[in-house]
Amino acid sequence: MSVRDSALTGELTFLEQVELGEWLIKRRWFASKAREVASFGAIAAVTVREDDPLIVIALVEARFHTGTHELYQVPLGLRPQDEGWSEGVIDTVDGWTVYDALKDPAHGRALLEMMRAGSVVESAGGVARFDSTDEMLPIGEPRVRQMGAEQSNTSLVFDEAAVLKVYRRLEPGVNPELELLRFLS
């Protein structure tokens, strides 16, 4: 099965644990830099855009020697390697470049469209729900840029008018920051 076909089914076994782990621990939002990680792996995936370039939201697990683990949301982009994509590259596999989809303005615009539409994507790997808390989302083809310094999340800015905050580390329950924002608005 090709890399693209595997990604479409939510099967990410083509993504090497070593490359994924090396990429992940270099991210500013990776919370456990001081701990020794026993293994990394994509444990679930939902393909949210099947058109090229492909977008797959992966649930990545960092497992520690103590028996504990952390979960991270990693939107992945896949492009044919001959396109020469170089931003946020995680690995190249069988002629495909696998990269952090949030580095790609085309993916940012695609995510914005899914938010506008209130899209729900279901697959064997899970459900991805796209909601907006604001009716003032930019229309058309907005300029997309990643916000400067990442902390515990990654934020995309659309036309300097709206921000999409992607929470990277996932924990059970409602994210405390999201709960506070809902309360304040």
Short mmCIF file of N, CA and C in Angstrom, two decimals:
data_model
loop_
_atom_site.label_atom_id
_atom_site.label_comp_id
_atom_site.label_asym_id
_atom_site.label_seq_id
_atom_site.Cartn_x
_atom_site.Cartn_y
_atom_site.Cartn_z
N MET A 1 0.85 -1.17 0.00
CA MET A 1 0.00 0.00 0.00
C MET A 1 0.90 1.24 0.00
N SER A 2 0.53 2.24 -0.79
CA SER A 2 1.33 3.46 -0.87
C SER A 2 1.18 4.29 0.40
N VAL A 3 2.11 5.22 0.59
CA VAL A 3 2.06 6.12 1.74
C VAL A 3 0.75 6.90 1.72
N ARG A 4 0.37 7.41 0.56
CA ARG A 4 -0.88 8.18 0.45
C ARG A 4 -2.08 7.33 0.82
N ASP A 5 -2.16 6.12 0.28
CA ASP A 5 -3.28 5.22 0.59
C ASP A 5 -3.31 4.87 2.07
N SER A 6 -2.15 4.64 2.66
CA SER A 6 -2.10 4.35 4.10
C SER A 6 -2.61 5.53 4.91
N ALA A 7 -2.18 6.73 4.54
CA ALA A 7 -2.62 7.94 5.26
C ALA A 7 -4.13 8.12 5.13
N LEU A 8 -4.67 7.86 3.94
CA LEU A 8 -6.11 8.01 3.74
C LEU A 8 -6.92 7.08 4.63
N THR A 9 -6.36 5.92 4.97
CA THR A 9 -7.06 4.99 5.85
C THR A 9 -6.76 5.24 7.32
N GLY A 10 -5.90 6.23 7.61
CA GLY A 10 -5.54 6.54 8.99
C GLY A 10 -4.46 5.63 9.54
N GLU A 11 -3.82 4.88 8.68
CA GLU A 11 -2.76 3.96 9.08
C GLU A 11 -1.42 4.66 8.85
N LEU A 12 -0.72 5.02 9.94
CA LEU A 12 0.52 5.80 9.82
C LEU A 12 1.76 4.98 10.17
N THR A 13 1.72 3.68 9.95
CA THR A 13 2.88 2.84 10.27
C THR A 13 4.10 3.19 9.43
N PHE A 14 3.90 3.87 8.30
CA PHE A 14 5.03 4.29 7.47
C PHE A 14 5.87 5.36 8.15
N LEU A 15 5.31 6.04 9.15
CA LEU A 15 6.01 7.12 9.84
C LEU A 15 6.93 6.51 10.89
N GLU A 16 8.22 6.62 10.67
CA GLU A 16 9.21 5.99 11.54
C GLU A 16 9.22 6.63 12.93
N GLN A 17 9.23 5.77 13.94
CA GLN A 17 9.22 6.20 15.33
C GLN A 17 10.41 7.10 15.66
N VAL A 18 11.58 6.77 15.14
CA VAL A 18 12.79 7.53 15.45
C VAL A 18 12.68 8.95 14.89
N GLU A 19 12.30 9.09 13.62
CA GLU A 19 12.18 10.42 13.02
C GLU A 19 11.09 11.24 13.68
N LEU A 20 9.96 10.59 13.96
CA LEU A 20 8.86 11.27 14.63
C LEU A 20 9.31 11.77 16.00
N GLY A 21 9.98 10.92 16.76
CA GLY A 21 10.45 11.28 18.09
C GLY A 21 11.48 12.41 18.07
N GLU A 22 12.44 12.31 17.14
CA GLU A 22 13.46 13.37 17.04
C GLU A 22 12.82 14.70 16.69
N TRP A 23 11.84 14.69 15.80
CA TRP A 23 11.15 15.92 15.42
C TRP A 23 10.35 16.46 16.61
N LEU A 24 9.62 15.58 17.29
CA LEU A 24 8.74 15.98 18.37
C LEU A 24 9.50 16.62 19.54
N ILE A 25 10.61 16.01 19.96
CA ILE A 25 11.31 16.55 21.14
C ILE A 25 11.96 17.91 20.88
N LYS A 26 12.12 18.28 19.61
CA LYS A 26 12.68 19.59 19.28
C LYS A 26 11.64 20.70 19.29
N ARG A 27 10.37 20.34 19.37
CA ARG A 27 9.31 21.34 19.36
C ARG A 27 9.23 22.02 20.72
N ARG A 28 9.04 23.29 20.68
CA ARG A 28 8.96 24.06 21.93
C ARG A 28 7.78 23.60 22.79
N TRP A 29 6.70 23.16 22.15
CA TRP A 29 5.50 22.75 22.87
C TRP A 29 5.59 21.33 23.44
N PHE A 30 6.67 20.59 23.15
CA PHE A 30 6.83 19.27 23.75
C PHE A 30 7.18 19.46 25.22
N ALA A 31 6.33 18.94 26.11
CA ALA A 31 6.41 19.29 27.54
C ALA A 31 7.47 18.55 28.33
N SER A 32 8.00 17.45 27.83
CA SER A 32 8.85 16.59 28.67
C SER A 32 10.27 16.47 28.16
N LYS A 33 10.90 17.58 27.89
CA LYS A 33 12.27 17.56 27.37
C LYS A 33 13.27 16.94 28.35
N ALA A 34 13.02 17.06 29.63
CA ALA A 34 13.97 16.56 30.63
C ALA A 34 13.78 15.07 30.94
N ARG A 35 12.72 14.47 30.43
CA ARG A 35 12.45 13.06 30.71
C ARG A 35 12.92 12.19 29.55
N GLU A 36 13.37 10.99 29.86
CA GLU A 36 13.78 10.06 28.82
C GLU A 36 12.55 9.34 28.28
N VAL A 37 12.36 9.42 26.98
CA VAL A 37 11.19 8.81 26.34
C VAL A 37 11.54 7.40 25.91
N ALA A 38 10.68 6.45 26.23
CA ALA A 38 10.89 5.05 25.85
C ALA A 38 10.49 4.82 24.39
N SER A 39 9.38 5.45 23.95
CA SER A 39 8.95 5.27 22.57
C SER A 39 8.00 6.37 22.16
N PHE A 40 7.91 6.56 20.85
CA PHE A 40 6.96 7.47 20.24
C PHE A 40 6.16 6.67 19.22
N GLY A 41 4.94 7.09 19.00
CA GLY A 41 4.17 6.44 17.95
C GLY A 41 2.87 7.15 17.69
N ALA A 42 2.44 7.09 16.42
CA ALA A 42 1.14 7.63 16.05
C ALA A 42 0.12 6.54 16.36
N ILE A 43 -0.76 6.79 17.32
CA ILE A 43 -1.68 5.75 17.77
C ILE A 43 -3.07 5.87 17.13
N ALA A 44 -3.38 7.00 16.53
CA ALA A 44 -4.65 7.19 15.83
C ALA A 44 -4.48 8.32 14.84
N ALA A 45 -5.31 8.31 13.80
CA ALA A 45 -5.23 9.36 12.79
C ALA A 45 -6.58 9.52 12.10
N VAL A 46 -6.90 10.77 11.77
CA VAL A 46 -8.11 11.09 11.03
C VAL A 46 -7.70 11.93 9.83
N THR A 47 -8.01 11.46 8.63
CA THR A 47 -7.73 12.23 7.42
C THR A 47 -8.83 13.26 7.27
N VAL A 48 -8.47 14.54 7.31
CA VAL A 48 -9.48 15.60 7.24
C VAL A 48 -9.50 16.30 5.89
N ARG A 49 -8.50 16.06 5.07
CA ARG A 49 -8.50 16.59 3.70
C ARG A 49 -7.85 15.54 2.81
N GLU A 50 -8.62 15.04 1.85
CA GLU A 50 -8.13 14.00 0.97
C GLU A 50 -7.49 14.54 -0.30
N ASP A 51 -7.80 15.80 -0.65
CA ASP A 51 -7.18 16.42 -1.82
C ASP A 51 -5.72 16.69 -1.52
N ASP A 52 -4.90 16.71 -2.58
CA ASP A 52 -3.49 17.05 -2.37
C ASP A 52 -3.38 18.56 -2.19
N PRO A 53 -2.58 19.02 -1.25
CA PRO A 53 -1.84 18.23 -0.27
C PRO A 53 -2.75 17.71 0.84
N LEU A 54 -2.53 16.49 1.21
CA LEU A 54 -3.32 15.76 2.19
C LEU A 54 -3.10 16.29 3.60
N ILE A 55 -4.17 16.30 4.43
CA ILE A 55 -4.04 16.65 5.85
C ILE A 55 -4.56 15.49 6.69
N VAL A 56 -3.73 15.04 7.62
CA VAL A 56 -4.09 13.98 8.55
C VAL A 56 -3.81 14.50 9.96
N ILE A 57 -4.82 14.43 10.83
CA ILE A 57 -4.59 14.81 12.23
C ILE A 57 -4.20 13.54 12.96
N ALA A 58 -2.97 13.53 13.47
CA ALA A 58 -2.45 12.35 14.16
C ALA A 58 -2.46 12.57 15.67
N LEU A 59 -2.77 11.52 16.37
CA LEU A 59 -2.65 11.49 17.82
C LEU A 59 -1.36 10.74 18.11
N VAL A 60 -0.37 11.46 18.63
CA VAL A 60 0.96 10.89 18.84
C VAL A 60 1.18 10.68 20.33
N GLU A 61 1.66 9.51 20.67
CA GLU A 61 1.91 9.17 22.07
C GLU A 61 3.41 9.16 22.34
N ALA A 62 3.81 9.82 23.42
CA ALA A 62 5.18 9.73 23.95
C ALA A 62 5.06 8.87 25.20
N ARG A 63 5.68 7.70 25.19
CA ARG A 63 5.60 6.76 26.31
C ARG A 63 6.92 6.80 27.06
N PHE A 64 6.83 6.87 28.40
CA PHE A 64 8.01 6.99 29.25
C PHE A 64 8.30 5.66 29.96
N HIS A 65 9.56 5.51 30.39
CA HIS A 65 9.99 4.29 31.08
C HIS A 65 9.24 4.06 32.38
N THR A 66 8.69 5.12 32.96
CA THR A 66 7.96 4.98 34.22
C THR A 66 6.57 4.38 34.02
N GLY A 67 6.18 4.17 32.76
CA GLY A 67 4.86 3.63 32.46
C GLY A 67 3.82 4.69 32.16
N THR A 68 4.18 5.95 32.27
CA THR A 68 3.26 7.04 31.97
C THR A 68 3.40 7.42 30.49
N HIS A 69 2.50 8.28 30.03
CA HIS A 69 2.56 8.74 28.65
C HIS A 69 1.93 10.12 28.53
N GLU A 70 2.22 10.76 27.41
CA GLU A 70 1.59 12.04 27.05
C GLU A 70 1.07 11.91 25.63
N LEU A 71 -0.01 12.62 25.33
CA LEU A 71 -0.60 12.60 24.00
C LEU A 71 -0.50 13.97 23.37
N TYR A 72 -0.18 13.98 22.08
CA TYR A 72 -0.03 15.22 21.33
C TYR A 72 -0.83 15.16 20.04
N GLN A 73 -1.42 16.29 19.69
CA GLN A 73 -2.11 16.44 18.41
C GLN A 73 -1.11 16.99 17.39
N VAL A 74 -0.93 16.25 16.30
CA VAL A 74 0.01 16.68 15.27
C VAL A 74 -0.67 16.63 13.91
N PRO A 75 -1.13 17.79 13.40
CA PRO A 75 -1.67 17.80 12.04
C PRO A 75 -0.53 17.59 11.05
N LEU A 76 -0.66 16.56 10.22
CA LEU A 76 0.38 16.22 9.27
C LEU A 76 -0.04 16.60 7.86
N GLY A 77 0.91 17.12 7.10
CA GLY A 77 0.70 17.34 5.68
C GLY A 77 1.52 16.31 4.92
N LEU A 78 1.01 15.89 3.78
CA LEU A 78 1.75 14.97 2.91
C LEU A 78 1.76 15.54 1.51
N ARG A 79 2.95 15.67 0.94
CA ARG A 79 3.13 16.14 -0.43
C ARG A 79 4.11 15.22 -1.13
N PRO A 80 3.96 15.07 -2.46
CA PRO A 80 4.97 14.32 -3.19
C PRO A 80 6.35 14.97 -2.98
N GLN A 81 7.35 14.14 -2.76
CA GLN A 81 8.70 14.63 -2.45
C GLN A 81 9.25 15.53 -3.56
N ASP A 82 8.87 15.27 -4.82
CA ASP A 82 9.42 16.06 -5.93
C ASP A 82 8.90 17.50 -5.94
N GLU A 83 7.92 17.83 -5.10
CA GLU A 83 7.48 19.22 -4.97
C GLU A 83 8.50 20.06 -4.20
N GLY A 84 9.39 19.39 -3.45
CA GLY A 84 10.45 20.09 -2.74
C GLY A 84 10.00 20.82 -1.48
N TRP A 85 8.90 20.38 -0.86
CA TRP A 85 8.45 21.05 0.37
C TRP A 85 9.51 20.91 1.45
N SER A 86 9.84 22.01 2.17
CA SER A 86 10.94 21.97 3.14
C SER A 86 10.58 22.52 4.53
N GLU A 87 9.38 23.02 4.72
CA GLU A 87 8.99 23.61 6.01
C GLU A 87 8.44 22.54 6.95
N GLY A 88 8.99 22.45 8.16
CA GLY A 88 8.46 21.56 9.19
C GLY A 88 8.52 20.09 8.85
N VAL A 89 9.50 19.69 8.04
CA VAL A 89 9.57 18.29 7.59
C VAL A 89 9.88 17.36 8.75
N ILE A 90 9.09 16.30 8.85
CA ILE A 90 9.29 15.26 9.85
C ILE A 90 10.07 14.12 9.25
N ASP A 91 9.71 13.71 8.02
CA ASP A 91 10.36 12.57 7.37
C ASP A 91 10.00 12.57 5.90
N THR A 92 10.79 11.87 5.11
CA THR A 92 10.45 11.58 3.73
C THR A 92 10.37 10.06 3.61
N VAL A 93 9.28 9.57 3.02
CA VAL A 93 9.02 8.14 2.95
C VAL A 93 8.48 7.79 1.57
N ASP A 94 9.16 6.89 0.88
CA ASP A 94 8.68 6.35 -0.40
C ASP A 94 8.17 7.43 -1.35
N GLY A 95 8.93 8.50 -1.51
CA GLY A 95 8.57 9.55 -2.45
C GLY A 95 7.60 10.60 -1.90
N TRP A 96 7.32 10.57 -0.60
CA TRP A 96 6.41 11.53 0.02
C TRP A 96 7.12 12.29 1.13
N THR A 97 6.80 13.57 1.25
CA THR A 97 7.30 14.39 2.35
C THR A 97 6.18 14.48 3.38
N VAL A 98 6.49 14.12 4.63
CA VAL A 98 5.55 14.20 5.73
C VAL A 98 6.01 15.37 6.60
N TYR A 99 5.11 16.33 6.86
CA TYR A 99 5.52 17.55 7.55
C TYR A 99 4.41 18.06 8.44
N ASP A 100 4.75 19.03 9.30
CA ASP A 100 3.79 19.70 10.17
C ASP A 100 2.87 20.53 9.29
N ALA A 101 1.61 20.14 9.19
CA ALA A 101 0.66 20.81 8.30
C ALA A 101 0.45 22.27 8.66
N LEU A 102 0.71 22.65 9.91
CA LEU A 102 0.49 24.04 10.31
C LEU A 102 1.54 24.98 9.75
N LYS A 103 2.57 24.45 9.10
CA LYS A 103 3.57 25.28 8.43
C LYS A 103 3.13 25.66 7.02
N ASP A 104 2.02 25.08 6.55
CA ASP A 104 1.57 25.22 5.17
C ASP A 104 0.34 26.14 5.12
N PRO A 105 0.45 27.34 4.51
CA PRO A 105 -0.70 28.24 4.43
C PRO A 105 -1.91 27.61 3.75
N ALA A 106 -1.70 26.74 2.77
CA ALA A 106 -2.82 26.07 2.10
C ALA A 106 -3.61 25.23 3.10
N HIS A 107 -2.90 24.58 4.01
CA HIS A 107 -3.58 23.78 5.04
C HIS A 107 -4.30 24.68 6.03
N GLY A 108 -3.70 25.81 6.39
CA GLY A 108 -4.35 26.75 7.28
C GLY A 108 -5.67 27.22 6.70
N ARG A 109 -5.68 27.56 5.39
CA ARG A 109 -6.92 27.99 4.74
C ARG A 109 -7.94 26.84 4.70
N ALA A 110 -7.46 25.61 4.48
CA ALA A 110 -8.37 24.45 4.46
C ALA A 110 -9.00 24.24 5.84
N LEU A 111 -8.22 24.38 6.90
CA LEU A 111 -8.77 24.25 8.25
C LEU A 111 -9.79 25.34 8.54
N LEU A 112 -9.50 26.56 8.08
CA LEU A 112 -10.44 27.67 8.25
C LEU A 112 -11.76 27.37 7.54
N GLU A 113 -11.69 26.83 6.32
CA GLU A 113 -12.91 26.47 5.58
C GLU A 113 -13.72 25.42 6.34
N MET A 114 -13.02 24.45 6.94
CA MET A 114 -13.72 23.41 7.70
C MET A 114 -14.39 24.02 8.94
N MET A 115 -13.74 25.02 9.54
CA MET A 115 -14.34 25.71 10.70
C MET A 115 -15.57 26.48 10.26
N ARG A 116 -15.47 27.19 9.14
CA ARG A 116 -16.62 27.96 8.63
C ARG A 116 -17.82 27.03 8.39
N ALA A 117 -17.54 25.84 7.86
CA ALA A 117 -18.60 24.89 7.51
C ALA A 117 -19.07 24.07 8.71
N GLY A 118 -18.35 24.16 9.83
CA GLY A 118 -18.71 23.32 10.98
C GLY A 118 -18.54 21.84 10.66
N SER A 119 -17.51 21.52 9.91
CA SER A 119 -17.30 20.15 9.42
C SER A 119 -17.05 19.17 10.56
N VAL A 120 -17.54 17.96 10.34
CA VAL A 120 -17.27 16.83 11.22
C VAL A 120 -16.77 15.71 10.33
N VAL A 121 -15.56 15.22 10.62
CA VAL A 121 -14.97 14.15 9.82
C VAL A 121 -14.83 12.93 10.72
N GLU A 122 -15.48 11.84 10.30
CA GLU A 122 -15.41 10.60 11.07
C GLU A 122 -14.63 9.56 10.30
N SER A 123 -13.83 8.80 11.02
CA SER A 123 -13.08 7.70 10.41
C SER A 123 -12.86 6.63 11.47
N ALA A 124 -12.23 5.55 11.06
CA ALA A 124 -11.91 4.48 12.01
C ALA A 124 -11.00 4.99 13.12
N GLY A 125 -10.18 6.02 12.83
CA GLY A 125 -9.23 6.56 13.81
C GLY A 125 -9.84 7.52 14.81
N GLY A 126 -11.07 7.99 14.55
CA GLY A 126 -11.69 8.93 15.46
C GLY A 126 -12.55 9.95 14.74
N VAL A 127 -12.86 11.03 15.43
CA VAL A 127 -13.71 12.09 14.90
C VAL A 127 -12.97 13.41 15.05
N ALA A 128 -12.96 14.20 13.99
CA ALA A 128 -12.41 15.56 14.04
C ALA A 128 -13.57 16.52 13.83
N ARG A 129 -13.77 17.41 14.78
CA ARG A 129 -14.87 18.37 14.73
C ARG A 129 -14.26 19.77 14.63
N PHE A 130 -14.75 20.55 13.67
CA PHE A 130 -14.23 21.89 13.44
C PHE A 130 -15.32 22.90 13.77
N ASP A 131 -15.08 23.67 14.82
CA ASP A 131 -16.04 24.67 15.28
C ASP A 131 -15.37 26.03 15.33
N SER A 132 -16.20 27.04 15.28
CA SER A 132 -15.73 28.41 15.42
C SER A 132 -16.49 29.07 16.55
N THR A 133 -15.81 29.87 17.33
CA THR A 133 -16.48 30.60 18.41
C THR A 133 -16.81 32.02 17.98
N ASP A 134 -16.48 32.38 16.75
CA ASP A 134 -16.64 33.77 16.32
C ASP A 134 -17.23 33.81 14.93
N GLU A 135 -18.21 34.66 14.72
CA GLU A 135 -18.83 34.82 13.41
C GLU A 135 -17.99 35.72 12.48
N MET A 136 -16.91 36.29 13.00
CA MET A 136 -16.15 37.25 12.22
C MET A 136 -14.90 36.62 11.59
N LEU A 137 -15.03 35.39 11.13
CA LEU A 137 -13.90 34.74 10.47
C LEU A 137 -13.63 35.42 9.14
N PRO A 138 -12.37 35.53 8.74
CA PRO A 138 -12.05 36.15 7.45
C PRO A 138 -12.70 35.37 6.31
N ILE A 139 -13.10 36.07 5.26
CA ILE A 139 -13.71 35.42 4.10
C ILE A 139 -12.70 35.36 2.97
N GLY A 140 -12.99 34.55 1.96
CA GLY A 140 -12.13 34.43 0.80
C GLY A 140 -10.87 33.64 1.11
N GLU A 141 -9.79 34.04 0.49
CA GLU A 141 -8.48 33.39 0.63
C GLU A 141 -7.57 34.26 1.49
N PRO A 142 -7.67 34.18 2.80
CA PRO A 142 -6.88 35.06 3.66
C PRO A 142 -5.40 34.73 3.64
N ARG A 143 -4.60 35.73 3.96
CA ARG A 143 -3.18 35.49 4.20
C ARG A 143 -3.07 34.69 5.50
N VAL A 144 -2.19 33.73 5.53
CA VAL A 144 -2.03 32.88 6.71
C VAL A 144 -0.56 32.90 7.12
N ARG A 145 -0.34 33.11 8.40
CA ARG A 145 1.03 33.02 8.91
C ARG A 145 0.98 32.37 10.30
N GLN A 146 2.07 31.72 10.64
CA GLN A 146 2.16 31.15 11.98
C GLN A 146 2.62 32.24 12.93
N MET A 147 2.03 32.27 14.12
CA MET A 147 2.41 33.25 15.13
C MET A 147 3.85 32.95 15.56
N GLY A 148 4.61 33.96 15.87
CA GLY A 148 6.02 33.83 16.21
C GLY A 148 6.41 32.70 17.13
N ALA A 149 6.39 32.91 18.41
CA ALA A 149 6.91 31.94 19.37
C ALA A 149 5.81 30.98 19.81
N GLU A 150 6.10 29.69 19.65
CA GLU A 150 5.17 28.68 20.14
C GLU A 150 5.39 28.49 21.63
N GLN A 151 4.33 28.21 22.33
CA GLN A 151 4.44 27.86 23.74
C GLN A 151 3.95 26.43 23.87
N SER A 152 2.76 26.26 24.42
CA SER A 152 2.19 24.93 24.58
C SER A 152 1.23 24.62 23.44
N ASN A 153 1.19 25.47 22.43
CA ASN A 153 0.28 25.32 21.31
C ASN A 153 0.90 25.95 20.07
N THR A 154 0.18 25.89 18.98
CA THR A 154 0.60 26.57 17.75
C THR A 154 -0.57 27.43 17.30
N SER A 155 -0.32 28.67 16.94
CA SER A 155 -1.38 29.58 16.51
C SER A 155 -1.13 30.05 15.09
N LEU A 156 -2.21 30.05 14.30
CA LEU A 156 -2.20 30.59 12.94
C LEU A 156 -2.98 31.88 12.93
N VAL A 157 -2.45 32.88 12.23
CA VAL A 157 -3.10 34.18 12.12
C VAL A 157 -3.62 34.33 10.69
N PHE A 158 -4.90 34.71 10.57
CA PHE A 158 -5.57 34.89 9.28
C PHE A 158 -5.83 36.37 9.06
N ASP A 159 -5.19 36.94 8.04
CA ASP A 159 -5.38 38.35 7.67
C ASP A 159 -5.25 39.31 8.85
N GLU A 160 -4.45 38.96 9.84
CA GLU A 160 -4.26 39.78 11.03
C GLU A 160 -5.58 40.09 11.72
N ALA A 161 -6.62 39.26 11.45
CA ALA A 161 -7.95 39.52 12.02
C ALA A 161 -8.47 38.41 12.91
N ALA A 162 -7.95 37.20 12.72
CA ALA A 162 -8.44 36.06 13.51
C ALA A 162 -7.27 35.12 13.78
N VAL A 163 -7.38 34.40 14.90
CA VAL A 163 -6.32 33.47 15.30
C VAL A 163 -6.93 32.09 15.53
N LEU A 164 -6.28 31.08 14.99
CA LEU A 164 -6.63 29.69 15.25
C LEU A 164 -5.56 29.13 16.16
N LYS A 165 -5.96 28.74 17.37
CA LYS A 165 -5.02 28.17 18.32
C LYS A 165 -5.20 26.66 18.31
N VAL A 166 -4.12 25.94 17.99
CA VAL A 166 -4.15 24.48 17.96
C VAL A 166 -3.44 23.98 19.20
N TYR A 167 -4.21 23.33 20.07
CA TYR A 167 -3.63 22.78 21.29
C TYR A 167 -2.86 21.52 20.92
N ARG A 168 -1.61 21.45 21.32
CA ARG A 168 -0.76 20.32 20.95
C ARG A 168 -0.85 19.18 21.95
N ARG A 169 -0.66 19.47 23.23
CA ARG A 169 -0.73 18.40 24.24
C ARG A 169 -2.19 18.20 24.63
N LEU A 170 -2.61 16.96 24.58
CA LEU A 170 -3.99 16.63 24.89
C LEU A 170 -4.08 15.88 26.21
N GLU A 171 -5.12 16.23 26.97
CA GLU A 171 -5.38 15.56 28.24
C GLU A 171 -6.88 15.33 28.32
N PRO A 172 -7.31 14.38 29.15
CA PRO A 172 -8.75 14.13 29.30
C PRO A 172 -9.48 15.37 29.79
N GLY A 173 -10.72 15.53 29.35
CA GLY A 173 -11.55 16.63 29.82
C GLY A 173 -11.40 17.88 28.96
N VAL A 174 -12.06 18.93 29.38
CA VAL A 174 -12.02 20.21 28.67
C VAL A 174 -10.70 20.89 28.98
N ASN A 175 -10.06 21.42 27.95
CA ASN A 175 -8.81 22.17 28.13
C ASN A 175 -9.10 23.37 29.04
N PRO A 176 -8.31 23.55 30.13
CA PRO A 176 -8.56 24.66 31.06
C PRO A 176 -8.53 26.03 30.39
N GLU A 177 -7.67 26.22 29.42
CA GLU A 177 -7.60 27.51 28.73
C GLU A 177 -8.88 27.76 27.92
N LEU A 178 -9.35 26.73 27.26
CA LEU A 178 -10.59 26.84 26.49
C LEU A 178 -11.79 27.11 27.41
N GLU A 179 -11.82 26.42 28.54
CA GLU A 179 -12.90 26.62 29.51
C GLU A 179 -12.90 28.06 30.02
N LEU A 180 -11.73 28.62 30.30
CA LEU A 180 -11.62 30.00 30.76
C LEU A 180 -12.08 30.97 29.69
N LEU A 181 -11.66 30.73 28.43
CA LEU A 181 -12.07 31.62 27.34
C LEU A 181 -13.58 31.59 27.15
N ARG A 182 -14.18 30.42 27.24
CA ARG A 182 -15.65 30.32 27.11
C ARG A 182 -16.33 31.09 28.24
N PHE A 183 -15.80 30.98 29.45
CA PHE A 183 -16.38 31.69 30.59
C PHE A 183 -16.30 33.19 30.39
N LEU A 184 -15.14 33.68 29.92
CA LEU A 184 -14.94 35.11 29.77
C LEU A 184 -15.71 35.71 28.60
N SER A 185 -16.08 34.88 27.62
CA SER A 185 -16.82 35.42 26.48
C SER A 185 -18.29 35.14 26.62
#
